[in-house]
mmCIF file of C-alpha atoms and ligand atoms in Angstrom:
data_model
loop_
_atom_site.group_PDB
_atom_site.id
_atom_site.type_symbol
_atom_site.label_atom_id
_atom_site.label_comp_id
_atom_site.label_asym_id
_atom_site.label_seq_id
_atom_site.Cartn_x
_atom_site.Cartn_y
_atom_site.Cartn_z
ATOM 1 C CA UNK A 1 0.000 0.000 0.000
ATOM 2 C CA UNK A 2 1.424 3.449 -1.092
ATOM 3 C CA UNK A 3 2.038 5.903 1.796
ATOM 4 C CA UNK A 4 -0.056 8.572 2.029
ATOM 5 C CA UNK A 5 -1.085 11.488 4.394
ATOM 6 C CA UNK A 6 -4.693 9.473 5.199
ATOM 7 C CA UNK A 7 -2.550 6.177 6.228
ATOM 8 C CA UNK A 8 -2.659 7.247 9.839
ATOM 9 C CA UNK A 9 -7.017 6.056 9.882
ATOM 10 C CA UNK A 10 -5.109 2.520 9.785
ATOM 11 C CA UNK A 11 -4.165 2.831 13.352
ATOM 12 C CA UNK A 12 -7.950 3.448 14.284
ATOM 13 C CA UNK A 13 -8.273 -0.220 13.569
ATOM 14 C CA UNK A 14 -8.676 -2.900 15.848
ATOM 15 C CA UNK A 15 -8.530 -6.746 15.795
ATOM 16 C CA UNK A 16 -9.601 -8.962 18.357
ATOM 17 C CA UNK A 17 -7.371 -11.763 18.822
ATOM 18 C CA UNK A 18 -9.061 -15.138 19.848
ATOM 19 C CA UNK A 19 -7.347 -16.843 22.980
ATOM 20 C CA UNK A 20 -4.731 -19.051 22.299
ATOM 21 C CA UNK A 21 -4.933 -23.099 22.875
ATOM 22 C CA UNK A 22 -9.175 -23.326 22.533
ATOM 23 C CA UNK A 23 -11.350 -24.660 20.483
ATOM 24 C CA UNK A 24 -12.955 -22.312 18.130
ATOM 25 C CA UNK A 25 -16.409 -23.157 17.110
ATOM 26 C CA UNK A 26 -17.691 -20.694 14.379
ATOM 27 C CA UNK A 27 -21.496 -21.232 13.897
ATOM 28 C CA UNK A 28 -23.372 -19.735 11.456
ATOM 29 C CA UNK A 29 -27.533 -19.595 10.629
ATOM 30 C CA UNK A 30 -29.479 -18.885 8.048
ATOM 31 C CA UNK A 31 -31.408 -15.673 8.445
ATOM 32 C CA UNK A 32 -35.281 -15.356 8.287
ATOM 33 C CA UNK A 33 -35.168 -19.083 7.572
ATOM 34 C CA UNK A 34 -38.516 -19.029 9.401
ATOM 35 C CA UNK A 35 -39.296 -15.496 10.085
ATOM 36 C CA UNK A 36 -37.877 -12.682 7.498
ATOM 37 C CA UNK A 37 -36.824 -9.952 9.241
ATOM 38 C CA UNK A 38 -38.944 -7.432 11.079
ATOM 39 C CA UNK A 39 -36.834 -4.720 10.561
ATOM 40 C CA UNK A 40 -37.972 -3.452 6.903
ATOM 41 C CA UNK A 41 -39.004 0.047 5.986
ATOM 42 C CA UNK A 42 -42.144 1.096 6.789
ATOM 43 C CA UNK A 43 -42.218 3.165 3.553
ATOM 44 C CA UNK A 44 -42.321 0.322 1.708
ATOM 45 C CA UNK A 45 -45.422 -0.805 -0.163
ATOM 46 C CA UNK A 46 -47.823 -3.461 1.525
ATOM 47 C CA UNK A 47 -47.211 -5.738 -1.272
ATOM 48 C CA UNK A 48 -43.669 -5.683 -1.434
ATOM 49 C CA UNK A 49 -43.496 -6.295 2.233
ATOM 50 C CA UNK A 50 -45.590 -8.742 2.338
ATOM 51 C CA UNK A 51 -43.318 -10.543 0.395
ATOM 52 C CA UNK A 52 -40.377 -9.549 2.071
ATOM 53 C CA UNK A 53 -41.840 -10.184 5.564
ATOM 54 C CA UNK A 54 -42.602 -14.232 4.288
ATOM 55 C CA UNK A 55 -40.225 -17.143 4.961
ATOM 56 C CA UNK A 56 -37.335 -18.254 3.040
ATOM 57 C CA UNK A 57 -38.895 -21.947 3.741
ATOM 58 C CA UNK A 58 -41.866 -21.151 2.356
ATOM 59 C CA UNK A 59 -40.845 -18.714 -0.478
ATOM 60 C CA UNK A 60 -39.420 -21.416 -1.720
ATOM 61 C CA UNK A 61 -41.393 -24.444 -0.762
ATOM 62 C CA UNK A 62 -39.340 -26.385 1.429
ATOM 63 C CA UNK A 63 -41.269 -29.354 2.436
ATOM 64 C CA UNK A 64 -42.177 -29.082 6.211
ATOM 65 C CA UNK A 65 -40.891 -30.360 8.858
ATOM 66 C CA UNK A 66 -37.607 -31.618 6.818
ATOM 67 C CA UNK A 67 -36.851 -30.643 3.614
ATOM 68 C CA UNK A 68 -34.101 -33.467 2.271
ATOM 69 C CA UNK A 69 -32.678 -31.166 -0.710
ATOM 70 C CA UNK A 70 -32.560 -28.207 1.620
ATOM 71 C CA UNK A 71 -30.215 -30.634 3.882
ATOM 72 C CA UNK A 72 -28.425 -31.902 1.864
ATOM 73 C CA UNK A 73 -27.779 -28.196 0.127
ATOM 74 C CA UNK A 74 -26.663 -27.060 3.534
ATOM 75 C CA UNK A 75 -24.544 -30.137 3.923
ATOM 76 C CA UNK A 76 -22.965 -29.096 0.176
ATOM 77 C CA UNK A 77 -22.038 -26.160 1.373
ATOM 78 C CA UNK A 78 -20.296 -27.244 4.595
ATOM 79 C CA UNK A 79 -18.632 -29.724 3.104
ATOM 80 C CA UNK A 80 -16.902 -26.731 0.689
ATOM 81 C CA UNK A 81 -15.962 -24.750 3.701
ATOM 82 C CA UNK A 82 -14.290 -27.908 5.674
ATOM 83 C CA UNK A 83 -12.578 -28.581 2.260
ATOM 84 C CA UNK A 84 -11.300 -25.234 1.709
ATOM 85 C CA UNK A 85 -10.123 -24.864 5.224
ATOM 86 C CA UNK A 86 -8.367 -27.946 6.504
ATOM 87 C CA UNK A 87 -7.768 -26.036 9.731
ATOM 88 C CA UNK A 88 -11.144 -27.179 10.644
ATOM 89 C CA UNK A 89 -11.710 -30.590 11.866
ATOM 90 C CA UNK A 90 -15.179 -31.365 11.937
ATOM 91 C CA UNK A 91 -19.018 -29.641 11.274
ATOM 92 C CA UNK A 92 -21.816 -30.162 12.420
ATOM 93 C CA UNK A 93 -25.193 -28.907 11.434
ATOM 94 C CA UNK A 94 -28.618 -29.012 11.817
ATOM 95 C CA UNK A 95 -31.861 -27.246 10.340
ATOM 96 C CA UNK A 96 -30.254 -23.708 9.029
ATOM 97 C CA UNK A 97 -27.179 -23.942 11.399
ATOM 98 C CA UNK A 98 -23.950 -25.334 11.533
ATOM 99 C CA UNK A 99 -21.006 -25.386 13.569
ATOM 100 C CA UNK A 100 -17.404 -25.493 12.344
ATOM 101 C CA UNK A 101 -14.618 -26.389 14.649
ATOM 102 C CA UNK A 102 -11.232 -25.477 14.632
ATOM 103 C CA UNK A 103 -8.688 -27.579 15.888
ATOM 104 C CA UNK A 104 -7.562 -25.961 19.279
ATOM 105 C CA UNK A 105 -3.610 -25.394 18.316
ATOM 106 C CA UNK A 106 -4.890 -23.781 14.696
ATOM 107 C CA UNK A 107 -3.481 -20.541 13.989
ATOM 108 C CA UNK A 108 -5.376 -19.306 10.931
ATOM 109 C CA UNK A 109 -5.312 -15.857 10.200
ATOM 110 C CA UNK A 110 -3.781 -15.059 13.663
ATOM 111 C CA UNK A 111 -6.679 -16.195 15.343
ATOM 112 C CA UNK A 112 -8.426 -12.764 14.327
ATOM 113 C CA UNK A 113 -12.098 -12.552 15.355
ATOM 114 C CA UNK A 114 -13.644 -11.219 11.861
ATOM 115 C CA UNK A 115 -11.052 -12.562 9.567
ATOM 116 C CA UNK A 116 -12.029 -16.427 10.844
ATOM 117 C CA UNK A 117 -15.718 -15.606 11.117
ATOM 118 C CA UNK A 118 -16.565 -13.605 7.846
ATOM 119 C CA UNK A 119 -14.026 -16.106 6.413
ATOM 120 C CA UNK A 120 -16.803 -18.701 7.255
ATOM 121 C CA UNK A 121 -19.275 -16.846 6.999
ATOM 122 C CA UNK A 122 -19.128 -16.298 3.229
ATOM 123 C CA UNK A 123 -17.263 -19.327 1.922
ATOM 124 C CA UNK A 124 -20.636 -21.066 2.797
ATOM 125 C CA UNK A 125 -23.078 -18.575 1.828
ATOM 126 C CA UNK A 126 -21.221 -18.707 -1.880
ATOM 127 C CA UNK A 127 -21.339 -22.578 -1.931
ATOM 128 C CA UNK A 128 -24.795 -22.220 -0.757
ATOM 129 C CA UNK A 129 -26.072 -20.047 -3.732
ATOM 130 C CA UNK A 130 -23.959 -21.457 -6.063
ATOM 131 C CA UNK A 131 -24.850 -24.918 -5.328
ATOM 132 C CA UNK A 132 -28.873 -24.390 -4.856
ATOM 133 C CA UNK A 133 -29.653 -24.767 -8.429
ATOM 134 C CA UNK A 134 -28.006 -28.642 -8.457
ATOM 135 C CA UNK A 135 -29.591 -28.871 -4.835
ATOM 136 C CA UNK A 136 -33.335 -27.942 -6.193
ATOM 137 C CA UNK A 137 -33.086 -29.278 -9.440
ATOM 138 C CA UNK A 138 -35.262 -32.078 -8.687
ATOM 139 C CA UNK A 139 -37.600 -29.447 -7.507
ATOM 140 C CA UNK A 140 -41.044 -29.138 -9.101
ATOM 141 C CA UNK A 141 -42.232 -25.694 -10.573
ATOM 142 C CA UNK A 142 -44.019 -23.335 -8.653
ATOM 143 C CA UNK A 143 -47.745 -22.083 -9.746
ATOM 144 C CA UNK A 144 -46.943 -19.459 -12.210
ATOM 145 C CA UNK A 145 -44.151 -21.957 -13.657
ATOM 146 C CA UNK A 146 -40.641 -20.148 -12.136
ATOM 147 C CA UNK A 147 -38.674 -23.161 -11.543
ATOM 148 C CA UNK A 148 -37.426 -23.188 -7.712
ATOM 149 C CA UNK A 149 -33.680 -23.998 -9.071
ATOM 150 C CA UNK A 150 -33.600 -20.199 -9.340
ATOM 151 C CA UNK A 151 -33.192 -17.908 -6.349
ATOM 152 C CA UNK A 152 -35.104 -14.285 -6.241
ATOM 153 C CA UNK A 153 -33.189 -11.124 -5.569
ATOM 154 C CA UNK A 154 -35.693 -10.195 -2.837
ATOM 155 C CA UNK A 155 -35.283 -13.172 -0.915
ATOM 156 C CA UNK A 156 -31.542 -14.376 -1.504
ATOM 157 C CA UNK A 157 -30.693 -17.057 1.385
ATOM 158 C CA UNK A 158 -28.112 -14.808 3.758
ATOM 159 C CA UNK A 159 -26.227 -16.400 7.463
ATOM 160 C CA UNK A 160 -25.327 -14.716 10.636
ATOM 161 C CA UNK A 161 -21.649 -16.124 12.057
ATOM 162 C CA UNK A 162 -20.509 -16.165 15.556
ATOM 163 C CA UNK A 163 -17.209 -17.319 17.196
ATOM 164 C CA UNK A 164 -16.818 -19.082 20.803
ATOM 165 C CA UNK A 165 -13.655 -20.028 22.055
ATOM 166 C CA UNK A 166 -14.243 -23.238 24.574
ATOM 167 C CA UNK A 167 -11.203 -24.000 27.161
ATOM 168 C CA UNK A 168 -11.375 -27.579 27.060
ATOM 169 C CA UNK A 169 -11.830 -31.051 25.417
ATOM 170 C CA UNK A 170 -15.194 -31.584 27.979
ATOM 171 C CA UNK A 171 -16.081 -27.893 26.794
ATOM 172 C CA UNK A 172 -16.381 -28.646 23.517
ATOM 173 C CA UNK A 173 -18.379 -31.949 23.403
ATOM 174 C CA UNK A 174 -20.627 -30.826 25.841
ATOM 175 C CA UNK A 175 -21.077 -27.955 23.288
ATOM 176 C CA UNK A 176 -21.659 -30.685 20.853
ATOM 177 C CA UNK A 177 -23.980 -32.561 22.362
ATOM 178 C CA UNK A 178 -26.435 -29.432 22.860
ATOM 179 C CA UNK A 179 -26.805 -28.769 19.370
ATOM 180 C CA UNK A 180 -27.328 -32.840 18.737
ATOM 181 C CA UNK A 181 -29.624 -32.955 21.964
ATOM 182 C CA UNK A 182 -31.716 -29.838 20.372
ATOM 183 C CA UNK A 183 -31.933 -31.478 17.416
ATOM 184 C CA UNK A 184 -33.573 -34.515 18.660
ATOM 185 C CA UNK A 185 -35.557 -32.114 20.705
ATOM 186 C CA UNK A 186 -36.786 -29.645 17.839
ATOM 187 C CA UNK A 187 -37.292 -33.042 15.106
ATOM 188 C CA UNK A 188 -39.164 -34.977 17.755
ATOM 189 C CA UNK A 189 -41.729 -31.650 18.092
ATOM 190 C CA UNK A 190 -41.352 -30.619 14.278
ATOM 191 C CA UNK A 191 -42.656 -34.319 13.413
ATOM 192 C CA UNK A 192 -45.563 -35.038 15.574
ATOM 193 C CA UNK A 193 -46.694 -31.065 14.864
ATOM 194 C CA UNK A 194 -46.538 -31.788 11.062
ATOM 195 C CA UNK A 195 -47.996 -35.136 11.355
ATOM 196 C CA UNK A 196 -51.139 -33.454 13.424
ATOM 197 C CA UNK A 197 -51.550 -30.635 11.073
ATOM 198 C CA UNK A 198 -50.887 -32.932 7.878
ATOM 199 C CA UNK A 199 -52.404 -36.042 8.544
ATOM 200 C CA UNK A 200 -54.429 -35.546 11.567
ATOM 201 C CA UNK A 201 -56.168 -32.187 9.948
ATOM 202 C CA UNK A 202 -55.908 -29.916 13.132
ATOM 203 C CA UNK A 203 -54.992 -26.255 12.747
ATOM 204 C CA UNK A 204 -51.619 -25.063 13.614
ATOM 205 C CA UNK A 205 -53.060 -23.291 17.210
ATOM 206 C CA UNK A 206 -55.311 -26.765 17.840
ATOM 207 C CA UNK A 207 -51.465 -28.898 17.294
ATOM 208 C CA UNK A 208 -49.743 -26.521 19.321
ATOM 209 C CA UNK A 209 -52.181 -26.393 22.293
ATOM 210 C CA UNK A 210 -52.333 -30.012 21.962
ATOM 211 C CA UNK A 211 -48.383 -30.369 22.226
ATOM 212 C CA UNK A 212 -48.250 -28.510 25.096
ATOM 213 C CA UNK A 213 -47.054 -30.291 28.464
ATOM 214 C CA UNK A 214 -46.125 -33.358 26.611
ATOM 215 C CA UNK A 215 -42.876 -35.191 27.181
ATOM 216 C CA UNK A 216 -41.030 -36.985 24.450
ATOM 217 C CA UNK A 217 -42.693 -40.453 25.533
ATOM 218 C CA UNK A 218 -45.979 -38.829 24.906
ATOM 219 C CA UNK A 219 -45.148 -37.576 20.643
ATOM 220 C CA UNK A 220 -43.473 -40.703 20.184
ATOM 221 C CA UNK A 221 -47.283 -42.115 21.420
ATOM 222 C CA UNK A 222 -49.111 -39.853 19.346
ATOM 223 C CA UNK A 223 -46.830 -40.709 16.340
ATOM 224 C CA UNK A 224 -47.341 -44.249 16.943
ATOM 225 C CA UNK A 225 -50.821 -44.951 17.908
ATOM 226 C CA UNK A 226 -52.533 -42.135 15.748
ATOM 227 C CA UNK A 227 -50.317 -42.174 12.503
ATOM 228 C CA UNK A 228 -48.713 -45.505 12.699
ATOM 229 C CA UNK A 229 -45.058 -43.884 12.746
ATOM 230 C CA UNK A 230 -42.019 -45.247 14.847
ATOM 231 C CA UNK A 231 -39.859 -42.005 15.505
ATOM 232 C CA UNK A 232 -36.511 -44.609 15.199
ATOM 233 C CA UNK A 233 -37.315 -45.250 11.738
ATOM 234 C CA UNK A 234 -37.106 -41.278 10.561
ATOM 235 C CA UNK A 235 -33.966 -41.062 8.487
ATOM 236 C CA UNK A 236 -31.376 -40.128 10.759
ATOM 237 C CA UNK A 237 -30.368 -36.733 8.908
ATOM 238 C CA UNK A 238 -33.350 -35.650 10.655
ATOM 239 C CA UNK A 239 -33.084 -37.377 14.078
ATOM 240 C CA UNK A 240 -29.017 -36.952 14.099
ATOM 241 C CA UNK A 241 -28.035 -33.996 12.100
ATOM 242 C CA UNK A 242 -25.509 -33.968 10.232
ATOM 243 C CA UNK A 243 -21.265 -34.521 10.790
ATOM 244 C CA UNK A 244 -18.707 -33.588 8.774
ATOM 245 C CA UNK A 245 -14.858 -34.766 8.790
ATOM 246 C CA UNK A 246 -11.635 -36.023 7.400
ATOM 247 C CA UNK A 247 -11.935 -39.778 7.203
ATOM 248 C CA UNK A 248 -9.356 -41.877 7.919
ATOM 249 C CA UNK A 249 -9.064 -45.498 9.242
ATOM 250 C CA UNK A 250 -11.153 -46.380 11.880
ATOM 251 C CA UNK A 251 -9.103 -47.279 14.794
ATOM 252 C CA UNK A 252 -8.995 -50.021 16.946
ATOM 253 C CA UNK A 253 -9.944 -50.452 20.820
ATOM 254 C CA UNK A 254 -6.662 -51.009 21.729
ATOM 255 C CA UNK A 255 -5.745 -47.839 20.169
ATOM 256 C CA UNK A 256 -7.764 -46.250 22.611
ATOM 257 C CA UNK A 257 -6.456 -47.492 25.602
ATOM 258 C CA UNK A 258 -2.552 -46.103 24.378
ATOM 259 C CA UNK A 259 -4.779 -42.792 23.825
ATOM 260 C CA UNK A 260 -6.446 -42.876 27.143
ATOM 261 C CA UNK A 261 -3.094 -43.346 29.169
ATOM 262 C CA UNK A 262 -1.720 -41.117 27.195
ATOM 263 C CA UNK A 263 -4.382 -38.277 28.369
ATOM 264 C CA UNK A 264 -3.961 -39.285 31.659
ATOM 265 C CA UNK A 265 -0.330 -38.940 31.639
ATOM 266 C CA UNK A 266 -0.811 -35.442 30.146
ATOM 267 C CA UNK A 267 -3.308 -34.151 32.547
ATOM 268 C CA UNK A 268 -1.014 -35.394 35.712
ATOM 269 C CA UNK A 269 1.646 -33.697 34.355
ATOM 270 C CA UNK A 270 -0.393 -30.264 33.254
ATOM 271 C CA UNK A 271 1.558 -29.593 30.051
ATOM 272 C CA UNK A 272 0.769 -29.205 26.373
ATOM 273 C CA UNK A 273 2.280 -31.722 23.811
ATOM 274 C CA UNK A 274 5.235 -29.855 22.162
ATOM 275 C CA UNK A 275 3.998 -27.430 19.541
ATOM 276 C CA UNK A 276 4.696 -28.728 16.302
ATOM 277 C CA UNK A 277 7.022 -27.494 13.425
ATOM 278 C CA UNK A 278 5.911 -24.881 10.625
ATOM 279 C CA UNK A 279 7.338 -27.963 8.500
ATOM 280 C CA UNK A 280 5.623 -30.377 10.197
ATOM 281 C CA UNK A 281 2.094 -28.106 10.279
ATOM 282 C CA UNK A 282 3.036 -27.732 6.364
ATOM 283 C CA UNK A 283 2.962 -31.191 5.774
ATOM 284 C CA UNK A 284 -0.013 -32.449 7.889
ATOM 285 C CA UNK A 285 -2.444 -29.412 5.878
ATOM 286 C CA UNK A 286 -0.980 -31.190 2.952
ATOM 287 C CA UNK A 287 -2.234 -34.722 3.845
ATOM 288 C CA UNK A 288 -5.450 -33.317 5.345
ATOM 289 C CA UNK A 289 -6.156 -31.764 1.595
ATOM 290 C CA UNK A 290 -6.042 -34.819 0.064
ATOM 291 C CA UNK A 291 -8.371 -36.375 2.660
ATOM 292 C CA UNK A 292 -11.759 -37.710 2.039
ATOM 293 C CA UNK A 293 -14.451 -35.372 3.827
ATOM 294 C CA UNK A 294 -17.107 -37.510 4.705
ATOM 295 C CA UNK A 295 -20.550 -36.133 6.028
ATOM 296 C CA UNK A 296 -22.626 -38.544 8.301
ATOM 297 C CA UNK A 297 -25.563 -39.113 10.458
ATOM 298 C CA UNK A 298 -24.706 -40.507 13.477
ATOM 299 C CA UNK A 299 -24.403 -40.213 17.917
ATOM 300 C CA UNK A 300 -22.268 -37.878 18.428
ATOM 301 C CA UNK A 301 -22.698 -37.240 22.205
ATOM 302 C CA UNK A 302 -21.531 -41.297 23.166
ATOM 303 C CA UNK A 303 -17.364 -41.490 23.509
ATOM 304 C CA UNK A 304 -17.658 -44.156 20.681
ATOM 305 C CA UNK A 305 -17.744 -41.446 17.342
ATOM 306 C CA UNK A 306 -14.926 -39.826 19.358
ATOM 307 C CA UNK A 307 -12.715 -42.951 20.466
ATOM 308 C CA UNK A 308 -12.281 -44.712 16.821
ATOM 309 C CA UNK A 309 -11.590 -40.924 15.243
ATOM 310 C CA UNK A 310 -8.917 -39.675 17.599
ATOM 311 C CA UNK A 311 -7.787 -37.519 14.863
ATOM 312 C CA UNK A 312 -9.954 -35.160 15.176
ATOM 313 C CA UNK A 313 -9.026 -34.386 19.153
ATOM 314 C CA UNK A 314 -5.247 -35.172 18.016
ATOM 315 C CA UNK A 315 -5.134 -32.222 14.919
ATOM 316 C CA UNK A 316 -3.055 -34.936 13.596
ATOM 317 C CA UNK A 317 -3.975 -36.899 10.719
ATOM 318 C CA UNK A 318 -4.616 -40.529 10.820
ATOM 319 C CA UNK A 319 -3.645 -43.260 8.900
ATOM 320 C CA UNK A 320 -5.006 -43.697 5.149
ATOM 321 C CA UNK A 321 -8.379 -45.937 4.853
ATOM 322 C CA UNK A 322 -7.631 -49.607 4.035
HETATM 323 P P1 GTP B 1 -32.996 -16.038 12.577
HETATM 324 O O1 GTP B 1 -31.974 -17.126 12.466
HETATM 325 O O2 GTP B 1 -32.965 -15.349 13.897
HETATM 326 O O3 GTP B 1 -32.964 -15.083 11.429
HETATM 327 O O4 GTP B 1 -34.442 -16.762 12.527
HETATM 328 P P2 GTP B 1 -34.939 -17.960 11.635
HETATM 329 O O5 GTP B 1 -36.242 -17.548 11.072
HETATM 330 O O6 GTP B 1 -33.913 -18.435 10.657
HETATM 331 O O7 GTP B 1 -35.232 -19.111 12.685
HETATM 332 P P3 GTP B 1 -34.231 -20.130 13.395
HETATM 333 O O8 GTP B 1 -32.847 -20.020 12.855
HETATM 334 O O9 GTP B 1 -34.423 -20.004 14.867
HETATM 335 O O10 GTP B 1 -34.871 -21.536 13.003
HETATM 336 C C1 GTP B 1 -34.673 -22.146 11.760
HETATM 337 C C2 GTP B 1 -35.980 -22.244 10.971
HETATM 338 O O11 GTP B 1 -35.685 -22.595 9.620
HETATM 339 C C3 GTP B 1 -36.897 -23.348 11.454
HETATM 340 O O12 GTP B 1 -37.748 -22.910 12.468
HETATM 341 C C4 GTP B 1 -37.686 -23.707 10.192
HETATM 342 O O13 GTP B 1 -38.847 -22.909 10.091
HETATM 343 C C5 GTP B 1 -36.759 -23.312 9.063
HETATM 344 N N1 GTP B 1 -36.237 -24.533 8.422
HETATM 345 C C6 GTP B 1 -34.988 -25.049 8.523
HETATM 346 N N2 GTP B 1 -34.891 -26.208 7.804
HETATM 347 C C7 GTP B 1 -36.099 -26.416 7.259
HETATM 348 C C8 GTP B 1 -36.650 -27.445 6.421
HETATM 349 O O14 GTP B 1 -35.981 -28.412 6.031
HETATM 350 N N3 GTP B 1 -37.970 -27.329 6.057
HETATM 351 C C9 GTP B 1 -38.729 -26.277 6.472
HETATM 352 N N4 GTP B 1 -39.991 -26.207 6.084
HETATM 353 N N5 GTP B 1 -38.259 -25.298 7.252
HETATM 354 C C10 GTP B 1 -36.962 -25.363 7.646
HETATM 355 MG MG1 MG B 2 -32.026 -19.023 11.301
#
C-alpha cells in the first residue's frame, strides 16, 4: 500500500485476537429461515413487504418439517468450507445452522475474530447459492411456472456467524452434544406437529395447544398410535443432524487405551504436547487436503464417534483408509 497522508485512519483499527490453545467453534444460521426480518421500511409498499416479511422456507417451498434437498444443500455447502479450510476438523449442522470447529492449536489468520468468522461466513453462503440450483433441481415448478432452481433477488438465502472459544476437550463436546440434543428435541416436536396438522387435519393453534405439556414419551405415542409412525425409523439426517470430517481409518480399541493413558499422563503432568514445526504443520495441511471429507448421520454425544476418530481431538492426521 502506497504511503499517504490518510494512512494514519489505519491505526484506528482494531482486531480482536481469539485466545490461544481453545477450540474455536464458528457457527453460522441462516437468516429469516422461518421469520424474514422485522426490521424493513415502513415506507415500503404493503405488497412488497408482504413478500419480504414471508419465509425463506416457504418462499421457496421447502417441504415441512424436513426438507431433504434443503439438507443436503446445507450439507454441500459445509462440506466446501471444511474442504477449503483444513484447519477445521469437523461440522456439524442441523436445520439452518452449523457449527465449524477449529482444531484448538490452529493458527489461521492469527486467530483474528472477523477474519475467521466472515471467512466462514461467506465461503458457505457462496457454496450455498452457487450450489442451490443442483440442490433444487429435482424441484417441481411453482404455480406461475418459475422453476425453484432459481433464487429471487428479494429473498436471496443470507447467514449470521458467531465465534466461541471453549477452554477444554469436555467444553467442547458438551457444546456438541447441545446442538445434537436440540436437534432430537426440535425433530421430535417438528414431526408429531406436522404429522397433526398434515395427517391428523388440526390447525396449527389446535397442534400446538395439543403439544403442550407433553414429554417426548408422549409424541413418540401420538406418532405411533394415531399415525402408525415409529420415531426410530425417521432417516437419521433428521433425528441426528448432520457430521462432517476427514476420514481416515477407523481405529482399533486397543488404540484407545494407548490414547487414554496417554491423556492421563498429560493431565497429571499439566503440560501441552510440544507445539509442532511450521514444516511439520506444512505437511499435515498437505495430507489433510487430500483427505476424504465424509458427512454422516450418526451419535455424536456417546465417547464411541470420538474414540475410533482420535484424529480429530489429536489435529493430527490418521492413517489412510484400508
Ligand atoms: P434467525 O436465524 O434469527 O434469522 O431466525 P430464523 O427464522 O432463521 O429461525 P431459526 O434459525 O431459529 O430456526 C430455523 C428455521 O428454519 C426453522 O424454524 C424452520 O422454520 C426453518 N427450516 C430449517 N430447515 C427447514 C426445512 O428443512 N424445512 C422447512 N420447512 N423449514 C426449515
Ligand atoms: Mg435461522
Amino acid at each position: 500500500m502506497a504511503n499517504s497522508k490518510y494512512e494514519y485512519v489505519r491505526t484506528f483499527e482494531r482486531d480482536e485476537l481469539l485466545l490461544p490453545n481453545t477450540w474455536l467453534v464458528v457457527r453460522i444460521d441462516g437468516r429469516g429461515f422461518h421469520k424474514y426480518a422485522d426490521c424493513l421500511p415502513r415506507s415500503m409498499n404493503a405488497a412488497d413487504l408482504a413478500f419480504l416479511r414471508s419465509r425463506l422456507s416457504d418462499h421457496y417451498g421447502f417441504e415441512k418439517p424436513n426438507d431433504v434437498r434443503a439438507l443436503n444443500l446445507m450439507n454441500l455447502a459445509a462440506t466446501h468450507v471444511v474442504t477449503s479450510i483444513p484447519e477445521i476438523v469437523l461440522a456439524y449442522g442441523v436445520s439452518d445452522e452449523y457449527s465449524f470447529v477449529f482444531h484448538k492449536s490452529t493458527n489461521l489468520f492469527e486467530r483474528r475474530n472477523a477474519k475467521l468468522v466472515s471467512t466462514v461466513v461467506s465461503t458457505f453462503t457462496a457454496a450455498y447459492v452457487a450450489l442451490w440450483p443442483t440442490a433444487f433441481q429435482s424441484g417441481s415448478a411453482w404455480e406461475d411456472g418459475t422453476a425453484r432452481a432459481s433464487l429471487d433477488v428479494a429473498m436471496l438465502p443470507t447467514f449470521d456467524g458467531r465465534v466461541v472459544c471453549y477452554p477444554s476437550w469436555e467444553n467442547l463436546r458438551d457444546y456438541l452434544s447441545w446442538r445434537q440434543v436440540d436437534c432430537h428435541i426440535n425433530n421430535l416436536y417438528n414431526t408429531t406437529f406436522w404429522a397433526l396438522v398434515q395427517k391428523g387435519g388440526m390447525s396449527h393453534t389446535q397442534a400446538e395447544e395439543f403439544l403442550k405439556g407433553t414429554v417426548s414419551a408422549d409424541k413418540n405415542e401420538i406418532l405411533w398410535s394415531r399415525f402408525g409412525i415409529n420415531y426410530n425409523n425417521e432417516p437419521d439426517m433428521f433425528r441426528k443432524g448432520s457430521v462432517i470430517y476427514r476420514e481416515y481409518a477407523l481405529e482399533t480399541t486397543a488404540t484407545r487405551a494407548e490414547q487414554e493413558a496417554e491423556e492421563v499422563d498429560e493431565a497429571w503432568r499439566g503440560i501441552e504436547p510440544p507445539p509442532v514445526s511450521k514444516t511439520q504443520a506444512e505437511k499435515m495441511r498437505k495430507i489433510r487436503q487430500k483427505a476424504k471429507v465424509v458427512t454422516r448421520h450418526v451419535d455424536i454425544i456417546r465417547d464411541e464417534f470420538w474414540v475410533q476418530r482420535p484424529w480429530i481431538k489429536s489435529g493430527k492426521p490418521g492413517k489412510p483408509p484400508e
